Coordinates of C-alpha atoms (C1' of nucleotides) in Angstrom, one line a residue:
Chain A
M22 CA 33.8 10.1 8.8
P23 CA 36.7 8.8 6.7
E24 CA 37.0 10.6 3.4
L25 CA 37.4 7.2 1.8
H26 CA 33.7 6.9 1.6
Y27 CA 33.0 10.4 0.2
P28 CA 33.1 9.4 -3.5
E29 CA 30.6 6.6 -3.3
I30 CA 28.2 8.8 -1.3
R31 CA 28.8 11.7 -3.6
A32 CA 27.9 9.5 -6.5
L33 CA 24.3 9.1 -5.3
G34 CA 21.8 11.2 -7.2
L35 CA 20.8 12.8 -4.0
F36 CA 24.2 14.3 -3.4
S37 CA 25.9 14.4 -6.8
D38 CA 25.1 18.0 -7.9
M39 CA 25.1 19.9 -4.7
A40 CA 27.7 22.6 -3.8
D41 CA 30.9 21.0 -2.6
A42 CA 31.0 23.2 0.5
H43 CA 27.5 21.9 1.5
F44 CA 28.5 18.3 0.8
Q45 CA 31.6 18.7 2.9
S46 CA 29.5 20.2 5.7
L47 CA 27.1 17.3 5.6
M48 CA 29.9 14.8 5.7
R49 CA 31.7 16.5 8.6
G50 CA 28.8 15.8 10.9
A51 CA 28.2 12.2 9.5
Y52 CA 29.7 9.0 10.6
V53 CA 30.0 5.5 9.3
Q54 CA 29.2 2.4 11.3
N55 CA 29.4 -1.3 10.8
F56 CA 26.6 -3.3 12.1
P57 CA 26.2 -7.1 12.5
P58 CA 23.1 -8.9 11.1
Q59 CA 19.8 -8.5 12.8
I60 CA 20.5 -5.3 14.5
E61 CA 17.6 -2.9 14.9
L62 CA 18.8 0.4 13.6
I63 CA 15.7 2.5 14.2
A64 CA 12.3 1.9 15.7
E65 CA 9.1 3.4 14.4
G66 CA 7.8 6.3 16.4
E67 CA 11.3 7.5 17.3
P68 CA 12.3 11.1 16.2
S69 CA 14.2 11.0 13.0
D70 CA 17.6 12.0 14.1
F71 CA 19.6 10.7 11.2
L72 CA 19.3 10.2 7.5
H73 CA 20.7 6.7 6.8
V74 CA 22.8 5.7 3.7
V75 CA 23.4 2.0 3.1
L76 CA 27.0 1.5 1.8
S77 CA 27.0 -2.3 1.9
G78 CA 24.9 -5.1 3.2
S79 CA 21.1 -4.7 3.3
V80 CA 18.4 -3.4 5.5
D81 CA 14.8 -4.5 6.1
L82 CA 12.2 -1.8 6.7
F83 CA 9.3 -3.2 8.6
S84 CA 6.4 -2.2 10.8
T85 CA 4.5 -3.6 13.8
W86 CA 1.0 -3.1 15.1
N87 CA -1.0 -5.0 17.6
G88 CA 1.3 -8.0 17.7
R89 CA 1.6 -8.4 14.0
D90 CA 4.4 -7.2 11.8
T91 CA 5.1 -6.8 8.1
S92 CA 8.1 -6.1 5.9
L93 CA 7.6 -3.1 3.7
A94 CA 10.8 -2.8 1.7
T95 CA 14.4 -3.9 1.5
V96 CA 17.1 -1.2 1.1
R97 CA 20.2 -2.2 -0.8
P98 CA 23.4 -0.3 -1.5
I99 CA 23.8 2.4 -2.4
S100 CA 20.8 4.2 -1.3
T101 CA 19.2 6.2 1.5
F102 CA 16.2 5.5 3.7
I103 CA 13.8 7.5 5.9
L104 CA 14.4 10.7 3.8
A105 CA 10.8 11.8 4.2
A106 CA 10.9 11.6 8.0
T107 CA 14.1 13.5 8.0
I108 CA 12.7 16.3 5.8
R109 CA 9.4 16.6 7.8
N110 CA 11.2 16.3 11.1
A111 CA 8.6 13.7 12.0
P112 CA 8.8 10.3 13.7
Y113 CA 9.9 7.3 11.7
L114 CA 6.9 5.4 10.3
M115 CA 8.9 2.2 9.9
S116 CA 11.5 0.3 11.9
A117 CA 14.8 -0.8 10.3
R118 CA 17.1 -3.7 10.9
T119 CA 20.2 -5.1 9.2
L120 CA 19.6 -8.3 7.3
E121 CA 23.4 -9.0 7.0
K122 CA 26.6 -7.3 8.1
S123 CA 26.2 -3.8 6.9
R124 CA 28.1 -0.5 6.7
I125 CA 25.8 2.5 7.1
V126 CA 26.4 6.2 7.1
L127 CA 24.4 8.3 9.6
I128 CA 23.9 12.0 8.7
P129 CA 22.3 14.1 11.4
S130 CA 18.8 15.1 10.2
Q131 CA 19.2 18.7 11.3
D132 CA 22.2 19.1 9.0
V133 CA 20.2 17.7 6.1
R134 CA 17.4 20.1 6.8
A135 CA 19.8 23.0 7.2
I136 CA 21.5 22.3 3.9
F137 CA 18.2 21.7 2.3
D138 CA 17.1 25.2 3.3
V139 CA 20.1 26.9 1.7
D140 CA 21.0 24.7 -1.3
G141 CA 18.3 24.7 -4.1
I142 CA 20.1 22.1 -6.0
F143 CA 20.1 19.7 -3.1
A144 CA 16.4 20.5 -2.5
R145 CA 15.6 19.6 -6.1
A146 CA 17.6 16.4 -5.8
I147 CA 15.5 15.5 -2.8
V148 CA 12.3 16.2 -4.7
T149 CA 13.4 13.8 -7.4
E150 CA 14.3 11.1 -4.9
L151 CA 11.1 11.5 -3.0
A152 CA 8.9 11.5 -6.1
R153 CA 10.6 8.2 -7.1
C154 CA 10.0 6.7 -3.6
Y155 CA 6.4 7.9 -3.6
R156 CA 5.7 6.3 -7.0
A157 CA 7.3 3.1 -5.8
V158 CA 4.9 2.9 -2.9
I159 CA 1.9 3.6 -5.1
K160 CA 3.0 0.8 -7.3
S161 CA 3.3 -1.5 -4.4
Q162 CA -0.1 -0.4 -3.2
K163 CA -1.6 -1.3 -6.6
D164 CA 0.2 -4.7 -6.5
L165 CA -1.4 -5.4 -3.1
K166 CA -4.9 -4.3 -3.9
L167 CA -5.3 -5.4 -7.5
R168 CA -3.6 -8.8 -7.5
T169 CA -4.1 -12.1 -5.8
S170 CA -1.1 -13.6 -3.9
L171 CA -0.3 -15.9 -6.7
E172 CA -0.2 -13.0 -9.2
R173 CA 2.0 -11.0 -6.8
L174 CA 4.4 -13.9 -6.5
A175 CA 4.5 -14.4 -10.3
N176 CA 5.2 -10.8 -10.9
Y177 CA 7.8 -10.6 -8.2
L178 CA 9.6 -13.5 -9.8
L179 CA 9.6 -11.8 -13.2
R180 CA 11.0 -8.6 -11.6
Q181 CA 13.6 -10.5 -9.7
Q182 CA 14.6 -12.4 -12.8
K183 CA 15.1 -9.1 -14.6
R184 CA 17.2 -7.7 -11.8
A185 CA 19.3 -10.9 -11.8
G186 CA 20.1 -10.5 -15.5
G187 CA 17.1 -12.0 -17.2
G188 CA 18.2 -15.6 -17.4
A189 CA 15.8 -18.5 -17.1
S190 CA 17.3 -19.5 -13.8
F191 CA 18.2 -17.1 -10.9
E192 CA 18.5 -16.8 -7.1
L193 CA 16.1 -15.4 -4.7
D194 CA 18.1 -12.9 -2.6
V195 CA 15.7 -12.7 0.3
E196 CA 14.7 -15.3 2.9
K197 CA 11.4 -16.9 1.9
R198 CA 9.7 -15.9 5.1
R199 CA 10.6 -12.3 4.5
L200 CA 9.5 -12.6 0.9
A201 CA 6.2 -13.9 2.2
S202 CA 5.8 -10.8 4.4
V203 CA 6.8 -8.4 1.6
L204 CA 4.2 -10.0 -0.6
G205 CA 1.6 -9.8 2.1
M206 CA 1.1 -13.5 2.9
T207 CA 2.2 -16.2 5.4
P208 CA 5.2 -18.4 4.8
E209 CA 3.0 -21.4 4.5
N210 CA 1.0 -19.8 1.7
L211 CA 4.1 -18.7 -0.1
S212 CA 5.1 -22.4 -0.2
R213 CA 1.8 -23.2 -1.7
A214 CA 1.9 -20.3 -4.1
F215 CA 5.2 -21.6 -5.5
K216 CA 3.5 -24.9 -6.1
G217 CA 0.6 -23.1 -7.6
L218 CA 3.0 -21.6 -10.2
R219 CA 4.3 -25.0 -11.3
P220 CA 1.7 -25.3 -14.0
Y221 CA 3.2 -22.2 -15.5
G222 CA 6.6 -23.6 -15.6
V223 CA 8.1 -22.3 -12.4
A224 CA 10.5 -24.7 -10.6
V225 CA 11.9 -24.1 -7.2
E226 CA 15.0 -25.7 -5.7
G227 CA 15.9 -24.0 -2.4
T228 CA 16.6 -20.4 -3.3
R229 CA 17.0 -21.1 -7.0
I230 CA 14.1 -20.4 -9.3
S231 CA 13.9 -21.7 -12.9
I232 CA 11.3 -20.4 -15.3
G233 CA 10.6 -23.1 -17.9
D234 CA 8.3 -21.2 -20.2
Q235 CA 8.8 -17.4 -20.0
A236 CA 5.8 -16.6 -22.2
D237 CA 3.5 -18.9 -20.3
L238 CA 4.4 -17.3 -16.9
E239 CA 4.0 -13.8 -18.4
R240 CA 0.7 -14.7 -19.8
F241 CA -0.4 -15.5 -16.3
A242 CA 1.3 -12.7 -14.5
R243 CA 0.5 -9.9 -16.9
P244 CA 3.3 -7.7 -15.7
N245 CA 2.5 -4.0 -16.1
P246 CA 5.1 -1.1 -16.2
L247 CA 2.7 1.0 -14.1
I248 CA 3.0 -1.5 -11.3
D249 CA 6.2 -3.5 -11.9
D250 CA 8.7 -1.0 -13.4
F251 CA 10.3 0.6 -10.4
S252 CA 12.6 2.8 -12.6
T253 CA 9.9 5.3 -13.5
Chain B
M18 CA -7.4 31.9 -15.8
P19 CA -9.6 34.4 -14.0
E20 CA -7.6 36.2 -11.3
L21 CA -10.5 35.6 -9.1
H22 CA -9.1 32.2 -8.2
Y23 CA -5.5 33.3 -7.6
P24 CA -5.8 33.9 -3.8
E25 CA -7.2 30.5 -3.0
I26 CA -4.5 28.7 -5.0
R27 CA -1.8 31.0 -3.6
A28 CA -3.0 30.0 -0.1
L29 CA -1.9 26.4 -0.7
G30 CA 1.3 25.5 1.1
L31 CA 2.7 24.5 -2.3
F32 CA 2.4 28.0 -3.7
S33 CA 2.3 30.3 -0.7
D34 CA 6.0 31.3 -0.4
M35 CA 7.2 31.3 -4.0
A36 CA 8.3 34.5 -5.8
D37 CA 5.3 36.4 -7.1
A38 CA 6.7 36.6 -10.6
H39 CA 6.9 32.8 -10.7
F40 CA 3.4 32.3 -9.4
Q41 CA 2.0 34.7 -12.0
S42 CA 3.9 32.9 -14.6
L43 CA 2.4 29.6 -13.5
M44 CA -1.1 31.0 -13.5
R45 CA -0.8 32.6 -16.9
G46 CA -0.5 29.1 -18.5
A47 CA -3.1 27.6 -16.2
Y48 CA -6.8 27.4 -16.7
V49 CA -9.9 26.5 -14.7
Q50 CA -12.5 24.1 -15.8
N51 CA -15.8 22.9 -14.4
F52 CA -16.5 19.2 -14.7
P53 CA -19.8 17.3 -14.1
P54 CA -19.8 14.2 -11.9
Q55 CA -18.2 11.0 -13.1
I56 CA -15.9 12.5 -15.7
E57 CA -12.6 10.8 -16.2
L58 CA -10.0 13.5 -15.9
I59 CA -6.9 11.5 -16.5
A60 CA -6.1 7.9 -17.3
E61 CA -3.2 6.0 -15.9
G62 CA -0.4 5.5 -18.3
E63 CA -0.9 8.9 -20.0
P64 CA 1.9 11.4 -20.0
S65 CA 1.5 13.9 -17.1
D66 CA 0.7 17.0 -19.0
F67 CA -1.0 18.9 -16.2
L68 CA -0.7 19.4 -12.4
H69 CA -4.2 19.4 -11.1
V70 CA -5.6 21.5 -8.3
V71 CA -9.1 20.8 -6.9
L72 CA -10.9 24.0 -6.0
S73 CA -14.3 22.5 -5.3
G74 CA -16.0 19.2 -5.5
S75 CA -14.0 16.0 -5.1
V76 CA -11.9 13.6 -7.2
D77 CA -11.4 9.8 -6.9
L78 CA -8.0 8.4 -7.7
F79 CA -8.2 4.8 -8.8
S80 CA -6.4 2.2 -10.7
T81 CA -7.2 -0.7 -12.9
W82 CA -5.5 -4.0 -13.8
N83 CA -6.6 -7.1 -15.5
G84 CA -10.3 -6.3 -15.2
R85 CA -10.2 -5.3 -11.5
D86 CA -10.1 -1.8 -10.1
T87 CA -9.5 -0.1 -6.8
S88 CA -9.9 3.3 -5.3
L89 CA -6.6 4.6 -3.9
A90 CA -7.5 8.0 -2.5
T91 CA -10.0 10.8 -2.6
V92 CA -8.8 14.4 -3.3
R93 CA -10.8 17.2 -1.6
P94 CA -10.4 20.9 -1.9
I95 CA -8.1 22.6 -1.8
S96 CA -5.3 20.4 -2.8
T97 CA -3.3 19.1 -5.7
F98 CA -2.8 15.7 -7.2
I99 CA -0.3 13.8 -9.4
L100 CA 2.5 16.1 -8.3
A101 CA 5.0 13.3 -8.4
A102 CA 4.2 12.3 -12.0
T103 CA 4.5 16.0 -13.0
I104 CA 7.9 16.4 -11.3
R105 CA 9.3 13.2 -12.7
N106 CA 7.8 13.8 -16.1
A107 CA 6.5 10.3 -16.0
P108 CA 3.2 8.7 -16.8
Y109 CA 0.3 8.8 -14.4
L110 CA 0.1 5.8 -12.1
M111 CA -3.5 6.4 -11.3
S112 CA -6.6 7.5 -13.1
A113 CA -8.8 10.3 -11.8
R114 CA -12.5 11.0 -12.1
T115 CA -14.8 13.6 -10.5
L116 CA -17.1 12.3 -7.9
E117 CA -19.3 15.3 -8.0
K118 CA -19.5 18.6 -9.9
S119 CA -15.9 20.0 -9.5
R120 CA -13.9 23.0 -10.4
I121 CA -10.3 22.1 -11.2
V122 CA -7.2 24.1 -12.2
L123 CA -4.9 22.6 -14.8
I124 CA -1.3 23.9 -14.7
P125 CA 0.9 22.7 -17.5
S126 CA 3.5 20.3 -16.1
Q127 CA 6.3 21.8 -18.1
D128 CA 5.6 25.1 -16.5
V129 CA 5.7 23.5 -13.1
R130 CA 9.0 21.8 -13.9
A131 CA 10.5 25.0 -15.3
I132 CA 9.6 27.1 -12.2
F133 CA 10.8 24.2 -10.0
D134 CA 14.2 24.5 -11.7
V135 CA 14.6 28.2 -11.0
D136 CA 12.7 28.8 -7.7
G137 CA 14.4 27.2 -4.7
I138 CA 11.5 28.1 -2.4
F139 CA 9.0 26.4 -4.7
A140 CA 11.3 23.4 -4.9
R141 CA 11.3 23.2 -1.1
A142 CA 7.6 23.5 -0.9
I143 CA 7.3 20.6 -3.3
V144 CA 9.6 18.6 -1.1
T145 CA 7.4 19.2 1.9
E146 CA 4.3 18.3 0.0
L147 CA 5.8 15.1 -1.5
A148 CA 7.1 14.0 1.8
R149 CA 3.6 14.4 3.3
C150 CA 2.1 12.4 0.5
Y151 CA 4.7 9.7 0.7
R152 CA 4.2 9.3 4.4
A153 CA 0.4 9.1 3.8
V154 CA 0.8 6.2 1.4
I155 CA 3.1 4.4 3.8
K156 CA 0.5 4.7 6.5
S157 CA -2.1 3.4 4.1
Q158 CA 0.2 0.5 3.3
K159 CA 0.6 -0.4 6.9
D160 CA -3.2 -0.1 7.4
L161 CA -3.7 -2.6 4.6
K162 CA -1.0 -5.1 5.6
L163 CA -1.3 -5.1 9.3
R164 CA -5.1 -4.9 9.9
T165 CA -8.0 -7.1 9.1
S166 CA -10.9 -5.5 7.2
L167 CA -12.9 -5.1 10.4
E168 CA -10.0 -3.2 12.0
R169 CA -9.6 -1.1 9.0
L170 CA -13.2 -0.1 9.0
A171 CA -13.2 0.6 12.7
N172 CA -10.2 2.9 12.4
Y173 CA -11.6 4.5 9.3
L174 CA -14.8 5.4 11.3
L175 CA -12.7 6.9 14.1
R176 CA -10.7 9.0 11.6
Q177 CA -13.9 10.1 9.9
Q178 CA -15.5 10.9 13.2
K179 CA -12.6 13.1 14.1
R180 CA -12.7 14.9 10.7
A181 CA -16.4 15.5 11.2
G182 CA -15.9 17.2 14.5
G183 CA -15.6 14.4 17.0
G184 CA -19.3 14.0 17.8
A185 CA -20.8 10.5 18.6
S186 CA -22.8 10.7 15.4
F187 CA -21.6 11.7 11.9
E188 CA -22.0 11.3 8.2
L189 CA -20.0 9.2 5.8
D190 CA -19.0 11.4 3.0
V191 CA -18.3 8.7 0.5
E192 CA -20.5 6.1 -1.2
K193 CA -20.3 2.8 0.6
R194 CA -19.1 1.0 -2.5
R195 CA -16.2 3.4 -2.8
L196 CA -15.4 3.1 0.8
A197 CA -15.3 -0.6 0.4
S198 CA -12.8 -0.2 -2.4
V199 CA -10.7 2.2 -0.5
L200 CA -10.6 -0.2 2.4
G201 CA -9.7 -3.1 0.2
M202 CA -12.9 -5.1 0.3
T203 CA -16.1 -5.8 -1.6
P204 CA -19.3 -3.9 -0.9
E205 CA -20.9 -7.0 0.4
N206 CA -18.1 -7.4 2.9
L207 CA -18.4 -3.8 4.0
S208 CA -22.0 -4.4 4.8
R209 CA -21.0 -7.4 6.9
A210 CA -18.2 -5.5 8.5
F211 CA -20.6 -2.8 9.7
K212 CA -22.6 -5.5 11.3
G213 CA -19.5 -6.9 12.8
L214 CA -18.9 -3.6 14.6
R215 CA -22.3 -3.6 16.2
P216 CA -21.0 -5.4 19.3
Y217 CA -18.7 -2.5 19.7
G218 CA -21.5 0.0 19.7
V219 CA -21.5 1.1 16.1
A220 CA -24.9 1.8 14.6
V221 CA -25.5 2.5 10.9
E222 CA -28.5 4.2 9.4
G223 CA -27.9 5.0 5.7
T224 CA -24.9 7.2 5.6
R225 CA -25.2 8.2 9.3
I226 CA -22.9 6.5 11.8
S227 CA -23.4 6.5 15.5
I228 CA -20.8 5.4 18.0
G229 CA -22.4 4.2 21.1
D230 CA -19.4 3.6 23.2
Q231 CA -16.3 5.5 22.1
A232 CA -13.9 3.7 24.5
D233 CA -15.2 0.3 23.5
L234 CA -14.7 0.9 19.8
E235 CA -11.2 2.4 20.4
R236 CA -10.3 -0.6 22.5
F237 CA -11.1 -2.8 19.5
A238 CA -9.7 -0.5 16.8
R239 CA -6.4 0.4 18.6
P240 CA -5.9 3.5 16.5
N241 CA -2.2 4.5 16.2
P242 CA -0.8 7.9 15.1
L243 CA 1.8 6.1 13.0
I244 CA -1.0 4.8 10.9
D245 CA -4.0 7.0 11.4
D246 CA -2.7 10.5 11.9
F247 CA -2.5 11.9 8.4
S248 CA -1.3 15.3 9.6
T249 CA 2.3 14.1 10.3
Chain C
dC7 C1' 29.9 -38.5 13.1
dG8 C1' 25.6 -37.5 15.5
dG9 C1' 22.3 -34.5 16.8
dC10 C1' 20.5 -30.0 17.2
dG11 C1' 18.3 -25.9 15.4
dC12 C1' 16.1 -23.5 12.0
dA13 C1' 13.9 -22.5 7.8
dC14 C1' 10.9 -24.4 5.0
dT15 C1' 7.2 -27.7 3.7
dT16 C1' 2.9 -30.3 4.0
dG17 C1' -1.6 -31.6 5.5
dA18 C1' -5.8 -30.9 8.1
dT19 C1' -8.8 -27.5 9.5
dA20 C1' -10.8 -22.9 10.6
dT21 C1' -11.5 -18.3 9.3
dT22 C1' -11.9 -14.8 6.2
dT23 C1' -13.1 -13.0 2.0
dG24 C1' -15.2 -13.1 -2.6
dT25 C1' -19.0 -14.4 -5.7
dC26 C1' -23.5 -15.0 -7.2
dA27 C1' -28.4 -14.4 -7.0
dA28 C1' -32.1 -12.4 -4.9
dG29 C1' -34.5 -9.1 -2.3
dC30 C1' -35.1 -4.4 -0.2
dC31 C1' -35.8 0.4 -0.4
dA32 C1' -35.3 5.3 -1.3
dG33 C1' -35.4 8.5 -5.1
dC34 C1' -37.2 9.9 -9.3
dA35 C1' -39.7 10.2 -13.7
dA36 C1' -43.6 9.3 -16.3
Chain D
dT22 C1' -49.6 6.5 -8.2
dT23 C1' -46.7 3.2 -10.7
dG24 C1' -42.8 1.4 -12.1
dC25 C1' -38.0 1.8 -12.7
dT26 C1' -33.2 2.5 -11.3
dG27 C1' -29.3 2.0 -8.6
dG28 C1' -27.2 1.3 -4.3
dC29 C1' -27.3 -1.4 -0.5
dT30 C1' -28.2 -5.7 2.0
dT31 C1' -28.7 -10.6 2.8
dG32 C1' -28.1 -15.5 2.3
dA33 C1' -25.9 -19.5 0.3
dC34 C1' -22.0 -21.0 -1.4
dA35 C1' -17.1 -21.1 -3.3
dA36 C1' -12.5 -19.7 -3.1
dA37 C1' -8.6 -17.8 -0.9
dT38 C1' -6.0 -17.4 3.0
dA39 C1' -4.6 -18.2 7.8
dT40 C1' -3.6 -21.3 11.6
dC41 C1' -2.0 -25.2 13.9
dA42 C1' 0.6 -29.2 14.1
dA43 C1' 3.8 -32.4 12.2
dG44 C1' 7.2 -33.5 9.4
dT45 C1' 11.4 -32.8 6.2
dG46 C1' 15.9 -31.5 5.0
dC47 C1' 20.1 -29.0 5.5
dG48 C1' 23.8 -26.7 7.8
dC49 C1' 26.4 -26.2 11.8
dC50 C1' 28.7 -27.3 16.0
dG51 C1' 30.3 -30.1 19.4

DNA sequence: CGGCGCACTTGATATTTGTCAAGCCAGCAA
DNA sequence: TTGCTGGCTTGACAAATATCAAGTGCGCCG
């Protein structure tokens, strides 16, 4: 892999503190690849041969069963995915596909496990990352089980607004049909849910969302850090 | 804490390989407590002061939002809960209450973090445990998003049957209303779902379930290791 | 410029799920 | 025994959600 990318990978919390020799050794076996949009990177059920790091672009994690499918998460730069499968040397639970042109680092899983076994600092960094991911899924589980689809959408918009800088107007950065899947509903229902939020001051124009009355929307959505704050 | 309990705790994967001095040091600060049924052990949002280990009995992990509540998991001996919150030194995401008379070990979170920082073997054991938990939640997420309530119940019964030894007839070991909550439905709907499985040979008598035609039920449920096998 | 193609929207309808109220039944205490 | 309690079930109804079938609007390409 070109050393050019070392610094940005090294900057990830997962790799930032480990011994340099170990980092170099991981990188030696890794390689970078550019993928066009809509390429399936991994399929659920396959053995976890590589830990993936998204350098640019974005990746959809999804799953399929009995003819249905659902989006579980979106991975954005710079972060890793399928860490848990790599560590447990177990099959992938989710499939992954690029949403746009993406540059992705592939690190052989056996290298990751080997370094994990000898580098306590790396092991601890993995713990921190896994704990973060675990808590994120629990939050998402609570979102799904405790809220109606309208409430999920309202809270999603508030989160996205925050991510986009907090202004009254912002862009959705996912396709609506994917958003519907992430929120656990059909595209048709997402359309209706947007209309359902109109009484709370939400206006939609294509991918642009405007929140007319912040307080009103929040009164309806009741955002909660134990569900919506993905930083803890 | 009475040394009496040391061996059973030590036998947990989480603690089995760590340095003895570190284990002793963890145990010195820990204590065992007996709780009656229906006692709330922790409340979501509280700081994570203790890592909990269930020695006997069982514990319900649940969450509340806006007047609704849902069961997320049941913890059975011998295992730990809220490991992720302890590691991240973050607030609990779930509340916990005893379902029956239970004996529980409380290990101060700061001790766990301190040992975690100096014992690489312990850190690696935590990684393995967290990765397992993480994958379990992902599976549960897929179950919720990809299956109808009838399919969820059918697959739950097949899993429970396996846990109970695999016989055609077995006991439910949770209250039906809790089961309903775990499966993401109302108790009324669970009743109807049981009736809905009658055509596939499922008979219910109180807490006893009989599966008349294994193949028939499996043909309907379509169990999948990437959702239903909690061992990987 | 015209006409696809594709995502999204809309309306009508069916299905699923939740809610409310009542009844059933086993377990238990007086 | 009697009467109560609490969990479970049932039925009638309401609400939420999915499905199916058009329709709309926009970008893209010939």
